[in-house]
Coordinates of C-alpha atoms in Angstrom, one line a residue:
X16 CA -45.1 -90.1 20.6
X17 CA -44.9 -89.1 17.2
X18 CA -41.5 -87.6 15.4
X19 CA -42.5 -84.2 16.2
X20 CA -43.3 -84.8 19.4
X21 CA -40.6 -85.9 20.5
X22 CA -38.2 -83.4 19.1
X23 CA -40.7 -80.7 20.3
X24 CA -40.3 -82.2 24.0
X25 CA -36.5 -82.4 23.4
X26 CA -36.1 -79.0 22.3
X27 CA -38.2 -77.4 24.9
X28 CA -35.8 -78.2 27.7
X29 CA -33.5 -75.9 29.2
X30 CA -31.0 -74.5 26.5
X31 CA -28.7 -74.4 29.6
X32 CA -28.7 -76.8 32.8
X33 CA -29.0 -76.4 35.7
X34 CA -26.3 -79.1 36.2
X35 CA -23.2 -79.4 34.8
X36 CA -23.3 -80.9 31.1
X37 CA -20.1 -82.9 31.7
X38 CA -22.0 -84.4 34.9
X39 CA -25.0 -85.1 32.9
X40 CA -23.5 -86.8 30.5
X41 CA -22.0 -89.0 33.0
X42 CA -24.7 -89.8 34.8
X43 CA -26.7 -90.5 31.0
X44 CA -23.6 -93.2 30.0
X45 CA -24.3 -94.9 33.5
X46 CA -27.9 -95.6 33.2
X47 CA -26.7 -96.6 30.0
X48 CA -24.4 -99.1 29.9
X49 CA -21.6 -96.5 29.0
X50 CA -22.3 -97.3 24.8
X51 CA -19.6 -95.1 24.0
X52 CA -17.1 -97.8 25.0
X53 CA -14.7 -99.3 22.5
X54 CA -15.4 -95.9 19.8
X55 CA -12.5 -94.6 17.9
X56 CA -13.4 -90.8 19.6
X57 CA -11.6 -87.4 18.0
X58 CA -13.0 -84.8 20.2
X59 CA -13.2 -81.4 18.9
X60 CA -13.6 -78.0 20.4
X61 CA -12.8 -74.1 19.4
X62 CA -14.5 -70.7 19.1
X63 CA -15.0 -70.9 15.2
X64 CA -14.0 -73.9 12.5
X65 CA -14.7 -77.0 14.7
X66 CA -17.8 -77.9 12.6
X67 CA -16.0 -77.3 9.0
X68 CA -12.9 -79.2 11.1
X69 CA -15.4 -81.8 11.7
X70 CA -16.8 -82.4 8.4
X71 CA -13.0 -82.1 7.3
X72 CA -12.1 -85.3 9.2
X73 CA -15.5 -87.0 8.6
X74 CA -15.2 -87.0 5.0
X75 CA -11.2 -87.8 4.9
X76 CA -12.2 -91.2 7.4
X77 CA -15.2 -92.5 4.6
X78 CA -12.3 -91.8 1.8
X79 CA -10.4 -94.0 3.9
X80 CA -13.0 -96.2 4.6
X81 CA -13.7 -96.9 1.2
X82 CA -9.9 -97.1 0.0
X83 CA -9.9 -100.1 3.0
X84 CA -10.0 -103.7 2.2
X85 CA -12.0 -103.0 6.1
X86 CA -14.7 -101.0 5.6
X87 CA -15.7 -99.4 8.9
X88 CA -18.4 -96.8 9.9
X89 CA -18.1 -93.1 10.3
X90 CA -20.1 -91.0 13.1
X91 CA -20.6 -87.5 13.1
X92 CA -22.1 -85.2 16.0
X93 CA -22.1 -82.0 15.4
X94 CA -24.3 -78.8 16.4
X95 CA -26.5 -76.8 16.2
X96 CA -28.1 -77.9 12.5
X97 CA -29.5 -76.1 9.7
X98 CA -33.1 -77.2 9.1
X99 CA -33.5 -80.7 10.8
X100 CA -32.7 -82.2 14.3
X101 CA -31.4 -85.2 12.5
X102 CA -28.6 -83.3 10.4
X103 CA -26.7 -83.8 13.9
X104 CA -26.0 -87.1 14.1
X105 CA -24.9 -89.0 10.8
X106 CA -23.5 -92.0 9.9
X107 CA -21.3 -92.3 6.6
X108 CA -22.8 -89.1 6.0
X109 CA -26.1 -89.9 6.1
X110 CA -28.4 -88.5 8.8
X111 CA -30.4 -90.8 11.8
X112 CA -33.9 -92.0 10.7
X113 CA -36.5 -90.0 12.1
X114 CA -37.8 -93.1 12.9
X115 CA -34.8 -93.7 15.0
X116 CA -35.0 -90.3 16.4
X117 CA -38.7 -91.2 17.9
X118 CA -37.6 -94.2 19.1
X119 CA -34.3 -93.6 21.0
X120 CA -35.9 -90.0 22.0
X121 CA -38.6 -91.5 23.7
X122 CA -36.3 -94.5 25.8
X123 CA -34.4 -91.3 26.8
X124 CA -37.3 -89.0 27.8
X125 CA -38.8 -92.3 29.9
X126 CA -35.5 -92.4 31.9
X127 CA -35.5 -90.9 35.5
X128 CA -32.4 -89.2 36.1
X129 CA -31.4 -86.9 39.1
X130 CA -29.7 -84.4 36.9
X131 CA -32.2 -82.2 34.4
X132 CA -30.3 -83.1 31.1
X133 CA -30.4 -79.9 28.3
X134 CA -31.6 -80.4 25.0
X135 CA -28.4 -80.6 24.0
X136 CA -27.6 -83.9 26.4
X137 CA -30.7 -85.4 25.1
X138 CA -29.1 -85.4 21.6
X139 CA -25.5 -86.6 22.7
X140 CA -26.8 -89.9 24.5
X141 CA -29.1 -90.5 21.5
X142 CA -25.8 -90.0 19.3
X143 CA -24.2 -92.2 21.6
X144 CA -27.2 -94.4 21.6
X145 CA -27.2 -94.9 17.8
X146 CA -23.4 -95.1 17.2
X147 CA -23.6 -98.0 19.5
X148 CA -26.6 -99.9 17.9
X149 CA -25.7 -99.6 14.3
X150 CA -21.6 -100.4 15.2
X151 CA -19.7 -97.3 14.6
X152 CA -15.9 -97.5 14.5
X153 CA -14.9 -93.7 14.5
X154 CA -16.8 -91.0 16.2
X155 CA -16.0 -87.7 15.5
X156 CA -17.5 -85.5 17.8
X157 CA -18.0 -81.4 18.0
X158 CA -18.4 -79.7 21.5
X159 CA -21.2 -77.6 22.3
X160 CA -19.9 -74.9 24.6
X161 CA -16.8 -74.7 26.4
X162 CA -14.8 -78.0 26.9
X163 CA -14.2 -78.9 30.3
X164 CA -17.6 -79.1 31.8
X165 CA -18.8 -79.6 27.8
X166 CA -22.1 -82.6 27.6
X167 CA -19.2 -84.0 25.4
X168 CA -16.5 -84.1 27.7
X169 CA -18.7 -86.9 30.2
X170 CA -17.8 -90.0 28.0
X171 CA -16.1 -93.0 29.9
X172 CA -14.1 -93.6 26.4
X173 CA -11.3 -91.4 26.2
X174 CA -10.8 -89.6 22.6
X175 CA -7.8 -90.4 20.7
X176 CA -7.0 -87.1 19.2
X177 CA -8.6 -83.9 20.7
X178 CA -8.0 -80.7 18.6
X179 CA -8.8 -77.3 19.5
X180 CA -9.7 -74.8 16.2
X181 CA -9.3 -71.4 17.5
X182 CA -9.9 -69.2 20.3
X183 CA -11.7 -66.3 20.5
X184 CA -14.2 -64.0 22.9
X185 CA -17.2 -66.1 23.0
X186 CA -20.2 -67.0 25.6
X187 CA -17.7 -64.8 28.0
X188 CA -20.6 -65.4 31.0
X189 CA -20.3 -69.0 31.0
X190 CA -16.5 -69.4 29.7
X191 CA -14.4 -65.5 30.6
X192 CA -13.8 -62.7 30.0
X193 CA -10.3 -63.6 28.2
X194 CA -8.7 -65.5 25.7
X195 CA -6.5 -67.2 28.7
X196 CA -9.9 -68.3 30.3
X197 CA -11.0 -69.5 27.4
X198 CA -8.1 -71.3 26.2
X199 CA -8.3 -73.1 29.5
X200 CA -12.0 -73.7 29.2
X201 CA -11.3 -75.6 26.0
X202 CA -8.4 -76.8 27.1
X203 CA -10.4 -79.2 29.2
X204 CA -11.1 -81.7 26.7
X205 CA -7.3 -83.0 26.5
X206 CA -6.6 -86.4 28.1
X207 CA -3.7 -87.7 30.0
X208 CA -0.9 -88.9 26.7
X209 CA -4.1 -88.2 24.2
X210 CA -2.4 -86.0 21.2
X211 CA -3.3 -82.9 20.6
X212 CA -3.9 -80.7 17.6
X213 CA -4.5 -77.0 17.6
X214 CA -5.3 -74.3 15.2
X215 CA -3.9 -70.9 14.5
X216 CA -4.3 -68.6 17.7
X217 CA -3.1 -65.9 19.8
X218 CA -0.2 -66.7 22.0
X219 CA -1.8 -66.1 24.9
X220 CA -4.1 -68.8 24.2
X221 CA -2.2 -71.4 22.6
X222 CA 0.3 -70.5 25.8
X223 CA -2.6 -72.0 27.9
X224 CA -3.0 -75.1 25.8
X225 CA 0.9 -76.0 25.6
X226 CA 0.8 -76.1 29.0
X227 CA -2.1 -78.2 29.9
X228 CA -0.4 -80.6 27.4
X229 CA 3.0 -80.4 29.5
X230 CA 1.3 -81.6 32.6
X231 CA -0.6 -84.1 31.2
X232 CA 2.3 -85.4 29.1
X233 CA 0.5 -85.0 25.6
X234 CA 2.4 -84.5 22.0
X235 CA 0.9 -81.4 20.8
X236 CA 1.2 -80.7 16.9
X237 CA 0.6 -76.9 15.3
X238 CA -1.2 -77.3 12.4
X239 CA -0.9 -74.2 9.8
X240 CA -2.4 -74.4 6.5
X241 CA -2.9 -77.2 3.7
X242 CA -0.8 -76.8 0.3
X243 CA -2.5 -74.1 -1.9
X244 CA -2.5 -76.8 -4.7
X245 CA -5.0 -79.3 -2.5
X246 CA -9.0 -78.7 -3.7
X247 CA -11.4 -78.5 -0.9
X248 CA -15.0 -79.1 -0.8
X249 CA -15.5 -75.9 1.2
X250 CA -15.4 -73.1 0.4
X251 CA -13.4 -69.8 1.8
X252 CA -9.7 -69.0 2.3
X253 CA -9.7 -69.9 5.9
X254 CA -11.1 -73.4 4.8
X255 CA -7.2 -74.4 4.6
X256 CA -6.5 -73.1 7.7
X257 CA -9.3 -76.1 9.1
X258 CA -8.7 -78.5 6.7
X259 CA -4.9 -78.3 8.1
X260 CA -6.3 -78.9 11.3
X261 CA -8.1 -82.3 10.1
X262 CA -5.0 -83.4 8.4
X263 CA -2.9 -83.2 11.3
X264 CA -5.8 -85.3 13.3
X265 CA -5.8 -88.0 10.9
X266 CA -2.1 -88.0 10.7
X267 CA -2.6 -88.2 14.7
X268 CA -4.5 -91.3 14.9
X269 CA -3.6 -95.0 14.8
X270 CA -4.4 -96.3 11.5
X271 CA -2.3 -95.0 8.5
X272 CA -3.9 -93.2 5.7
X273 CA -1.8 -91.9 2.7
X274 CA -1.7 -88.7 1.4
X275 CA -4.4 -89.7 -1.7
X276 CA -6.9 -90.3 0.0
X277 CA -6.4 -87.6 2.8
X278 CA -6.8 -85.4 -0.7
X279 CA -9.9 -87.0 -1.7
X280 CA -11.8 -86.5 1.6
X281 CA -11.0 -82.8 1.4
X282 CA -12.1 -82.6 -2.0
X283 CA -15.2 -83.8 -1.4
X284 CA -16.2 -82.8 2.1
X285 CA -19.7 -81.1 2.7
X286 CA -20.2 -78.6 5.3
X287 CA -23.4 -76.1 4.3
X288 CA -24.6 -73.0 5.7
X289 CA -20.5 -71.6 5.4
X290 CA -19.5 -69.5 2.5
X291 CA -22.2 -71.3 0.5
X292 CA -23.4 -70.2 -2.8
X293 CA -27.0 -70.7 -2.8
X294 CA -27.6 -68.6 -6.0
X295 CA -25.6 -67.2 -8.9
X296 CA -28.0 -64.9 -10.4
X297 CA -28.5 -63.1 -8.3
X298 CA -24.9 -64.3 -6.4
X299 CA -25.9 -65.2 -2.5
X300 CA -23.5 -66.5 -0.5
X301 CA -24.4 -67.5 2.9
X302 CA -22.3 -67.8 5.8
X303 CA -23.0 -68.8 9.7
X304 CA -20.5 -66.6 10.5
X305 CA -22.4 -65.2 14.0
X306 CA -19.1 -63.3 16.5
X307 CA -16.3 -61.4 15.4
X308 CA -13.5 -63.8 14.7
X309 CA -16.1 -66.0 12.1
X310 CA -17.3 -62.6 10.3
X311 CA -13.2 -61.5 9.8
X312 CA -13.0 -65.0 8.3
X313 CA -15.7 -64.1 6.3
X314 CA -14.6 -60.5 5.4
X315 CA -11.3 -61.7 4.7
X316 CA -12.4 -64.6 2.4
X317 CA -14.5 -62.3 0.4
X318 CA -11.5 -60.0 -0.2
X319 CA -9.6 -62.5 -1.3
X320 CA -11.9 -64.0 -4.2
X321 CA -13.5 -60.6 -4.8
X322 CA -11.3 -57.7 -4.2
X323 CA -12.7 -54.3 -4.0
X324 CA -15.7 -55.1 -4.9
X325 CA -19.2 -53.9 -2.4
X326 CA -21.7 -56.3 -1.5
X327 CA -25.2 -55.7 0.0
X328 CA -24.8 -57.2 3.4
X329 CA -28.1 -59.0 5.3
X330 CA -27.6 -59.5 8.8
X331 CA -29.6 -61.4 11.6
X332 CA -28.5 -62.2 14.9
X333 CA -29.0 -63.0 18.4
X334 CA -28.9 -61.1 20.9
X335 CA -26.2 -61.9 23.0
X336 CA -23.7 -61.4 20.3
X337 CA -21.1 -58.8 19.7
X338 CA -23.1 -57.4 16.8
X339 CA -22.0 -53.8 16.8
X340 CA -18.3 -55.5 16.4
X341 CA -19.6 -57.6 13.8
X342 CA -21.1 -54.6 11.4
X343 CA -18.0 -52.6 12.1
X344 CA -15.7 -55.4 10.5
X345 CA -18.0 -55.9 7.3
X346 CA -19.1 -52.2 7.0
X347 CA -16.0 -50.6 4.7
X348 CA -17.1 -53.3 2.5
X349 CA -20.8 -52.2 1.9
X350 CA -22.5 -49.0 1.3
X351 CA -25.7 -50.8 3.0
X352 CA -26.8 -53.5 5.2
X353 CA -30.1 -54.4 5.6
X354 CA -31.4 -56.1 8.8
X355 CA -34.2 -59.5 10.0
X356 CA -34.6 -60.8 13.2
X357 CA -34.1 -64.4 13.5
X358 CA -37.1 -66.6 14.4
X359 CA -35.8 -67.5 17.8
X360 CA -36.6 -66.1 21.4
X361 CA -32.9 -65.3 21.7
X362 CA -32.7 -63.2 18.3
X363 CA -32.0 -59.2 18.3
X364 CA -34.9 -57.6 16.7
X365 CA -34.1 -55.8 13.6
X366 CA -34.8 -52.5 14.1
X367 CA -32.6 -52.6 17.5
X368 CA -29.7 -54.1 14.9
X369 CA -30.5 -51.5 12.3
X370 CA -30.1 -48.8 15.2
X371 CA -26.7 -49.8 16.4
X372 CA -25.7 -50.2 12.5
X373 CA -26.7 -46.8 11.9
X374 CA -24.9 -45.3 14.7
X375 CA -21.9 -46.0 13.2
X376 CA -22.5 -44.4 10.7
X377 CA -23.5 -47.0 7.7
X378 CA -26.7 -47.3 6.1
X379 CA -29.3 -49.8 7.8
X380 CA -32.7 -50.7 6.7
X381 CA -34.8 -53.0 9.0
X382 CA -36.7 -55.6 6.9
X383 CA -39.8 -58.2 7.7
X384 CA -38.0 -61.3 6.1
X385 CA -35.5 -62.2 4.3
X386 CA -36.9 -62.6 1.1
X387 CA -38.0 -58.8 1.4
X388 CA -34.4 -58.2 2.4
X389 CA -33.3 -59.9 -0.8
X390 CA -35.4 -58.1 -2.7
X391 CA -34.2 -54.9 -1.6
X392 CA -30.5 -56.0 -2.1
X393 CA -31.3 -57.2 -5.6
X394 CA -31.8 -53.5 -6.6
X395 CA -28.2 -52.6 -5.9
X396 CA -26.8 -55.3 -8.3
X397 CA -24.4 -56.0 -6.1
X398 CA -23.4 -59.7 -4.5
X399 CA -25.4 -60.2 -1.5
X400 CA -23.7 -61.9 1.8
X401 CA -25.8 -63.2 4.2
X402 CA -24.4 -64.0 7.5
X403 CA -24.7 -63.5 11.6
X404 CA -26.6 -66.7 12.9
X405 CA -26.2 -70.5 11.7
X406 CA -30.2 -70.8 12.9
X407 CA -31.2 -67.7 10.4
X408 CA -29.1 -69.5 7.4
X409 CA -31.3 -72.5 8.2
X410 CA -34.2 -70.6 7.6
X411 CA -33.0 -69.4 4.4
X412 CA -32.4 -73.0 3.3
X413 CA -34.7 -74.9 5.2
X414 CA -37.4 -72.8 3.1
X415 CA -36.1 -73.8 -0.2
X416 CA -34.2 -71.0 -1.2
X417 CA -31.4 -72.4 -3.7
X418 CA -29.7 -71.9 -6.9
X419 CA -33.0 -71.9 -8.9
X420 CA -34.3 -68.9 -7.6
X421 CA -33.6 -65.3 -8.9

């Protein structure tokens, strides 16, 4: 099988099992030989910032890395990506071969297994697959959905520092219909005397989370925000709310590392698709801010650096988000916002998001693309915020469009 074929068979299998991921997973390390075994794991789940939180503690560990007289190797799994499969498992920041991806993808799809594994599972035993061949010390790994029956939460080895970002109402079919539920949900990737670090949250969730580390006898440190004075690679005020969460994971773990080079992994971490300028003239900044709590992060951030100014807002999403929630928050910010449906099976088509805009009462304008939408923007002279799905940002990249254009 060729690259593409491959990933094409991959990412046509169900987006949600029939099985239990966690079970999966399992049953995946056992045929195997459990790879995972003998990784340096920090597991990390949350409704928003566990990818930036990720990338956070990626880039501190190569800083420390390189500062050793040791060097050892850095693995990253994250999800979903921008605009290849192979952005989701990385090594020292650099992404798996697709070479390696055809190869390790087709041992997997030959294996008989008497679970149906998800796309997603595919690509965590691959991960798990890779980290093992090419030696990885530290694997820092992002949940997909949930925690407690999470692809991610089936690994033999257990994590030595799990961290959970935020909570918020997300997926509320699969994980409830409240921030207790979901707290608990997430709260199912902490391990008997494994330390914990959360996130700013509600205390009804982080009431949840205190207590699941109680029973299971875990120090649990709060982690607020990062000295104003520290430069980050990312950018966005709530960026120092997640790179406070890293910091307290590294500060969680067994090796030592000073307070230097903690600073230089911040400063140079790499996280795109969030709050990312892709072009100053005209100024687009594009975000995968896609459910209510991500787009405050972004509303807020934009206040911050530009207060009361307008933007032209362009918005595509899928369908089972809380869009209408999502236009409301940005909506006293623009006089306009203009509307593309994602290239995906699950995306809300734009006219149906236009509709619901316009009910409440802002301007919408349904467009075929979102270089048309730009276009359109471009008249108003105003700075144009993209946001609503990671998967549309990817097209917007993926497709080339960067600080060169205008």
């Amino acid at each position: 099988m060729t690259y593409e074929q491959v990933v094409h068979t991959i990412d046509n299998k169900r987006r949600f099992g029939k099985a239990c991921g966690r079970d999966v997973t399992q049953e995946f390390m056992d045929v195997l030989g459990h790879p995972e075994l003998g990784m340096h794991i920090i597991h990390i789940a949350g409704t928003n910032g566990k990818g930036s939180v990720a990338a956070f503690v990626s880039s501190i560990l190569q800083a420390a890395s390189f500062a050793s007289s040791e060097h050892f190797k850095v693995g990253l799994f994250t999800s979903p990506h921008l605009i290849d499969y192979t952005e989701r498992i990385q090594i020292d920041g650099k992404q798996i071969s697709r070479e390696d991806v055809t190869r390790i993808g087709q041992q997997l799809l030959d294996m008989e297994l008497k679970l149906e594994p998800t796309m997603f599972d595919y690509w965590l035993a691959m991960a798990m697959v890779y980290f093992k061949e090419q030696q990885v010390d530290y694997v820092v790994l992002e949940t997909g959905l949930g925690g407690a029956k999470d692809s991610t939460n089936g690994l033999r080895q257990p994590p030595e520092v799990c961290a959970i970002t935020s909570i918020g109402l997300e997926h509320t079919q699969y994980l409830g219909d409240t921030l207790a539920a979901i707290a608990g949900e997430k709260a199912g990737i902490i391990k008997q005397g494994v330390p914990v670090v959360i996130g700013e949250m509600g205390e009804e969730a982080s009431q949840v989370i205190e207590a699941r580390c109680d029973e299971l006898g875990c120090d649990l440190t709060h982690a607020t925000q990062v000295d104003s004075d520290l430069k980050l690679g990312l950018f966005g005020g709530y960026q120092r709310k997640n790179a406070a969460v890293a910091v307290e994971i590294i500060r969680n773990l067994k090796m030592t590392v000073d307070n230097q080079t903690i600073a230089d992994g911040l400063a140079v971490a790499v996280w795109p698709g969030r709050m990312h300028v892709i072009s100053e003239k005209p100024y687009i900044l594009v975000d995968g801010a896609h459910n209510p709590s991500g787009v405050t992060a972004l509303r807020d951030s934009l206040k911050a650096e530009f207060s009361n100014q307008k933007f032209s807002f362009i918005m595509a999403v899928m369908a089972d988000k809380d869009y209408v929630e999502m236009a409301q928050i940005v909506a006293p910010m623009s006089e306009r916002i203009f509307t593309v449906t994602v290239d995906s099976e699950r995306a809300l088509q734009a006219k149906e998001l236009a509709d619901a805009i316009a009910a409440l009462g802002v301007k919408a304008q349904a467009c075929d693309s979102y270089e048309s939408a730009i276009d359109l923007a471009k008249t108003y002279n105003e700075k144009i915020i993209v946001f609503g799905s990671l998967y549309f940002i990817g097209e917007i990249l993926g497709a080339g469009y960067d600080k060169n254009k205008s």
